[in-house]
mmCIF file of C-alpha atoms in Angstrom:
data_model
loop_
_atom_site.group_PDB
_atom_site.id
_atom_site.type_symbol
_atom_site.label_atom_id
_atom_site.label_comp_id
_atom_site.label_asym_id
_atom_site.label_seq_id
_atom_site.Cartn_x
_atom_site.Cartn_y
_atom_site.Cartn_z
ATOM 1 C CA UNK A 10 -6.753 -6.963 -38.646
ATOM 2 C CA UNK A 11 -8.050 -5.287 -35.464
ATOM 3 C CA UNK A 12 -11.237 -4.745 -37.064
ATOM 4 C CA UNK A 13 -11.638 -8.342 -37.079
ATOM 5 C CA UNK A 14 -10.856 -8.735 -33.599
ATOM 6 C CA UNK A 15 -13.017 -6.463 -32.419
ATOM 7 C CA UNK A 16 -15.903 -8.667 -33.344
ATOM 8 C CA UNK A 17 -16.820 -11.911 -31.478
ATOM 9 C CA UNK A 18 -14.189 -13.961 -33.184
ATOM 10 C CA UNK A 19 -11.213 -15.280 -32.248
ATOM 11 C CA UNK A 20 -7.740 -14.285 -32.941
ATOM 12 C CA UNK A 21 -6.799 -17.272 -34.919
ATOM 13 C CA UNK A 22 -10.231 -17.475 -37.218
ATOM 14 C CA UNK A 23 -9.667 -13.630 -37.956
ATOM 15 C CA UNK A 24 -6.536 -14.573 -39.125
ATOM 16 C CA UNK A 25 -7.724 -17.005 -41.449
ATOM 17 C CA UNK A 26 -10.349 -14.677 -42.676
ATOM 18 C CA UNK A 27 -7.266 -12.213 -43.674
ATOM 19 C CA UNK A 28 -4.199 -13.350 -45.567
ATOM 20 C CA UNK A 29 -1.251 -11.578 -43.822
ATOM 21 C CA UNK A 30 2.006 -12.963 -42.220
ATOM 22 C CA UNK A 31 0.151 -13.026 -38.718
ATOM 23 C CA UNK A 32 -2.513 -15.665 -40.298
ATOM 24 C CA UNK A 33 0.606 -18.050 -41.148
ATOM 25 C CA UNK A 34 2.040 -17.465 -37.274
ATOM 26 C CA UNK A 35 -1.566 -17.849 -35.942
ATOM 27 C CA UNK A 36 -1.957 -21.045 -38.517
ATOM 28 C CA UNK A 37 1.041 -22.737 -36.361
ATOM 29 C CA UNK A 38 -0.871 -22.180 -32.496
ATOM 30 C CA UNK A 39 -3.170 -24.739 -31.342
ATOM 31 C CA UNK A 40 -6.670 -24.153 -29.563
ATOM 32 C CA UNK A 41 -4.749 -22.856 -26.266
ATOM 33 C CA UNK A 42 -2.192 -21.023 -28.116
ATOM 34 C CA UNK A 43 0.166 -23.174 -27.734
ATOM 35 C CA UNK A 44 2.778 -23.974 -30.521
ATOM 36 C CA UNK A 45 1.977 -27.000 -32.583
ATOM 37 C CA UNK A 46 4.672 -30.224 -32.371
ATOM 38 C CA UNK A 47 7.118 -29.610 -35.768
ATOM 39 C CA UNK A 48 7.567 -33.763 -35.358
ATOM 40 C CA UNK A 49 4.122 -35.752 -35.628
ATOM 41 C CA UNK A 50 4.528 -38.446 -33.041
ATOM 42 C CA UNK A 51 4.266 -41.990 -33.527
ATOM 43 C CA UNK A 52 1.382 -43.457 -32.657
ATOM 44 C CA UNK A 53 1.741 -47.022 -30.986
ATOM 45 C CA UNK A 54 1.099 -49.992 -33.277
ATOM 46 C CA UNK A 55 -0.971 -52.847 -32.579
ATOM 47 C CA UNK A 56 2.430 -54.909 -33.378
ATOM 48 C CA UNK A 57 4.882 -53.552 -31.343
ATOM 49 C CA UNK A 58 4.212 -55.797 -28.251
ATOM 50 C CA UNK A 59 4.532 -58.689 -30.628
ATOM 51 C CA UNK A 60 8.044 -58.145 -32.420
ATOM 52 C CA UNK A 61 10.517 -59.365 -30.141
ATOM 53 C CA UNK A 62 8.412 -62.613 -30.814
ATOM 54 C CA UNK A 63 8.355 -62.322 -34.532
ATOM 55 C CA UNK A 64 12.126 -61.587 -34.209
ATOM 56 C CA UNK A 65 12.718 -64.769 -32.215
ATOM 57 C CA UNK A 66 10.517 -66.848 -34.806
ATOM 58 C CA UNK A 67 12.029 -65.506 -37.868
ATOM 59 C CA UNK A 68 16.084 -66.288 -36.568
ATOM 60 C CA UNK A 69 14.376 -69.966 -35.901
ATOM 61 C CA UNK A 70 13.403 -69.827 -39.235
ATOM 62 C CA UNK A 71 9.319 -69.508 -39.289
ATOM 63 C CA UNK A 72 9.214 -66.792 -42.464
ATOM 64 C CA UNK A 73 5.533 -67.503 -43.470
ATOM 65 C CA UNK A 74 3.859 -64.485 -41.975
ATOM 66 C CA UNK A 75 0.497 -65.694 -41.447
ATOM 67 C CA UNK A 76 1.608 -68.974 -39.590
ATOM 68 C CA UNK A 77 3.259 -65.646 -37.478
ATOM 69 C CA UNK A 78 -0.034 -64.225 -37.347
ATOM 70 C CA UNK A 79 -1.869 -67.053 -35.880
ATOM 71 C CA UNK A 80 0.839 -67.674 -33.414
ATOM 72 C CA UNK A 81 0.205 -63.961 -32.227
ATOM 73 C CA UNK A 82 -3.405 -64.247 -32.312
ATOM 74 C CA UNK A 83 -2.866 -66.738 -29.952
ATOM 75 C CA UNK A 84 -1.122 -64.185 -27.702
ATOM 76 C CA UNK A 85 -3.708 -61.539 -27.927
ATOM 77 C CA UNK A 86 -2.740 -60.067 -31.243
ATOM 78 C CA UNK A 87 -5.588 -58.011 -32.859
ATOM 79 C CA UNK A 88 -4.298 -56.619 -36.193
ATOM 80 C CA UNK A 89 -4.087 -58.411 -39.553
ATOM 81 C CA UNK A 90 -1.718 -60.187 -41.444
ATOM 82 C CA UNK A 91 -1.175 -57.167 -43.884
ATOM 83 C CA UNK A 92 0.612 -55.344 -40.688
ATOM 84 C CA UNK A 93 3.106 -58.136 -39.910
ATOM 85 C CA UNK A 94 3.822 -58.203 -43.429
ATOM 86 C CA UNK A 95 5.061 -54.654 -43.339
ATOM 87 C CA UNK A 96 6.931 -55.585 -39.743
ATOM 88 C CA UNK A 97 8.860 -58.404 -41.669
ATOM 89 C CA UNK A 98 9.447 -56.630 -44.812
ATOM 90 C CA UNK A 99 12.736 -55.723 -43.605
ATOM 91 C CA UNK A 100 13.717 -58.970 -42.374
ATOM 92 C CA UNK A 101 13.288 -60.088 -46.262
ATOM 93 C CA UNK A 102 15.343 -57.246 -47.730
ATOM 94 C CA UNK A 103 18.002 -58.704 -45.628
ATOM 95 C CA UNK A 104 18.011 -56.195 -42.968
ATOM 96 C CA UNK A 105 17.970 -58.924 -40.256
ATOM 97 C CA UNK A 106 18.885 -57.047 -36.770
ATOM 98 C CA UNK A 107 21.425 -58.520 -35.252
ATOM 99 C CA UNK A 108 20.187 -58.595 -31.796
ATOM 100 C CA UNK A 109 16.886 -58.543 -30.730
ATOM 101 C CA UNK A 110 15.169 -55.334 -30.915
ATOM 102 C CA UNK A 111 14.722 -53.765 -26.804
ATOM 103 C CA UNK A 112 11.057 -54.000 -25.938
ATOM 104 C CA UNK A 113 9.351 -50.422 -25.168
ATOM 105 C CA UNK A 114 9.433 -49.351 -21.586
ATOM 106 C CA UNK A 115 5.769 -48.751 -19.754
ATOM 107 C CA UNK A 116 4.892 -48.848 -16.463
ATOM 108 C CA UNK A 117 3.122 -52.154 -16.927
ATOM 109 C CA UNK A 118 6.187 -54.160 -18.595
ATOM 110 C CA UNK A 119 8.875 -52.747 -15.593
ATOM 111 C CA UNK A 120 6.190 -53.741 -13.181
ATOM 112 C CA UNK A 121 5.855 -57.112 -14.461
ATOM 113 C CA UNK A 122 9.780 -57.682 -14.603
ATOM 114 C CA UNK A 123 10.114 -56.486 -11.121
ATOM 115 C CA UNK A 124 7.177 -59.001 -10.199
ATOM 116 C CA UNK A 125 7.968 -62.155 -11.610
ATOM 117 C CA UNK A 126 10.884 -64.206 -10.109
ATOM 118 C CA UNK A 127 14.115 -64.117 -11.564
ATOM 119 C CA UNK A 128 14.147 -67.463 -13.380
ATOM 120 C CA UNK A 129 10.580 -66.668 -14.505
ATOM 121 C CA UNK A 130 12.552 -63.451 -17.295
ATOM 122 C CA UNK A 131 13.721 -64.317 -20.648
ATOM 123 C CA UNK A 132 17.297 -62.979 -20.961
ATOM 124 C CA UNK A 133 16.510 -60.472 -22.682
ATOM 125 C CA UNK A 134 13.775 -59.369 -20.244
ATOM 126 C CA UNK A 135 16.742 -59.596 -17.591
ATOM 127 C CA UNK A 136 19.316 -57.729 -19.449
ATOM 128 C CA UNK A 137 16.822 -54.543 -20.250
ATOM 129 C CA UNK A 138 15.599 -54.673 -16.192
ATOM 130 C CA UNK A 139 19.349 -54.693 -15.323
ATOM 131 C CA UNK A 140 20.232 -51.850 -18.057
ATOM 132 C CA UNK A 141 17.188 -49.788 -16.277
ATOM 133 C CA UNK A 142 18.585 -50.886 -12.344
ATOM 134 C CA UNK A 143 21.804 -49.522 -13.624
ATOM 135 C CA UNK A 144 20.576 -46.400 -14.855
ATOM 136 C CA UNK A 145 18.865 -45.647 -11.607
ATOM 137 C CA UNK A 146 21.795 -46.195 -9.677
ATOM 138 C CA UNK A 147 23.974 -43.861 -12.343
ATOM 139 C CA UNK A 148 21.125 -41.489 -11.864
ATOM 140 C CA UNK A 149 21.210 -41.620 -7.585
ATOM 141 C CA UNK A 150 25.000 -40.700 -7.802
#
């Protein structure tokens, strides 16, 4: 294997050139060297800002997912009907969450909470910036 290092190539293509144990322990480095994630993470979906809405719809009854669709387009939705589908599919096995699912934190969504006036949050908007203020304070102690 040092032969093939001592040409212009790097460490981790020499190893692919030669099958030996290092080639597998090279295979699992990035470009820097670095070890690769074991977990692939997962990547934001167009629908995720949209399901606490399709949550609220579907306990008031509105099942027809593209009606759903349109009412999200409305709302800035970009994906198709095919991907609410799949978001519902659940709700039609009869796996119906009980309470709404939490929205995901970001900077924008906390900054928007903490911007609007009180009256202006939906409850559950209120209950996740008062679960956050109390985890501050927990955190301050």
């Amino acid at each position: 294997m040092s032969e093939a290092y001592r040409g212009r190539r790097s460490g981790r293509s020499a190893a692919f050139r030669i099958s030996s144990p290092a080639a597998s322990a090279l295979a699992e480095l990035d470009v820097r060297g670095r070890p690769r994630p074991l977990v692939a993470r997962a990547r934001p979906s167009l629908i995720d800002e949209y399901r606490l809405y399709l949550h609220h719809r579907w306990m008031e009854r509105c099942t027809n997912a593209s009606a759903l669709t349109r009412e999200i387009e409305k709302l800035g939705y970009r994906g198709d009907v095919n991907t609410v589908r799949r978001r519902l599919r659940p709700y039609r096995t009869g796996v119906i969450p009980r309470d709404a699912p939490v929205p995901q934190l970001t900077v924008y969504r906390v900054t928007d909470w903490i911007m609007r006036r009180p009256e202006q949050l939906t409850d559950i908007e209120r209950k996740c910036l008062d679960d956050l203020c109390e985890r501050g304070r927990e955190e301050l102690q």
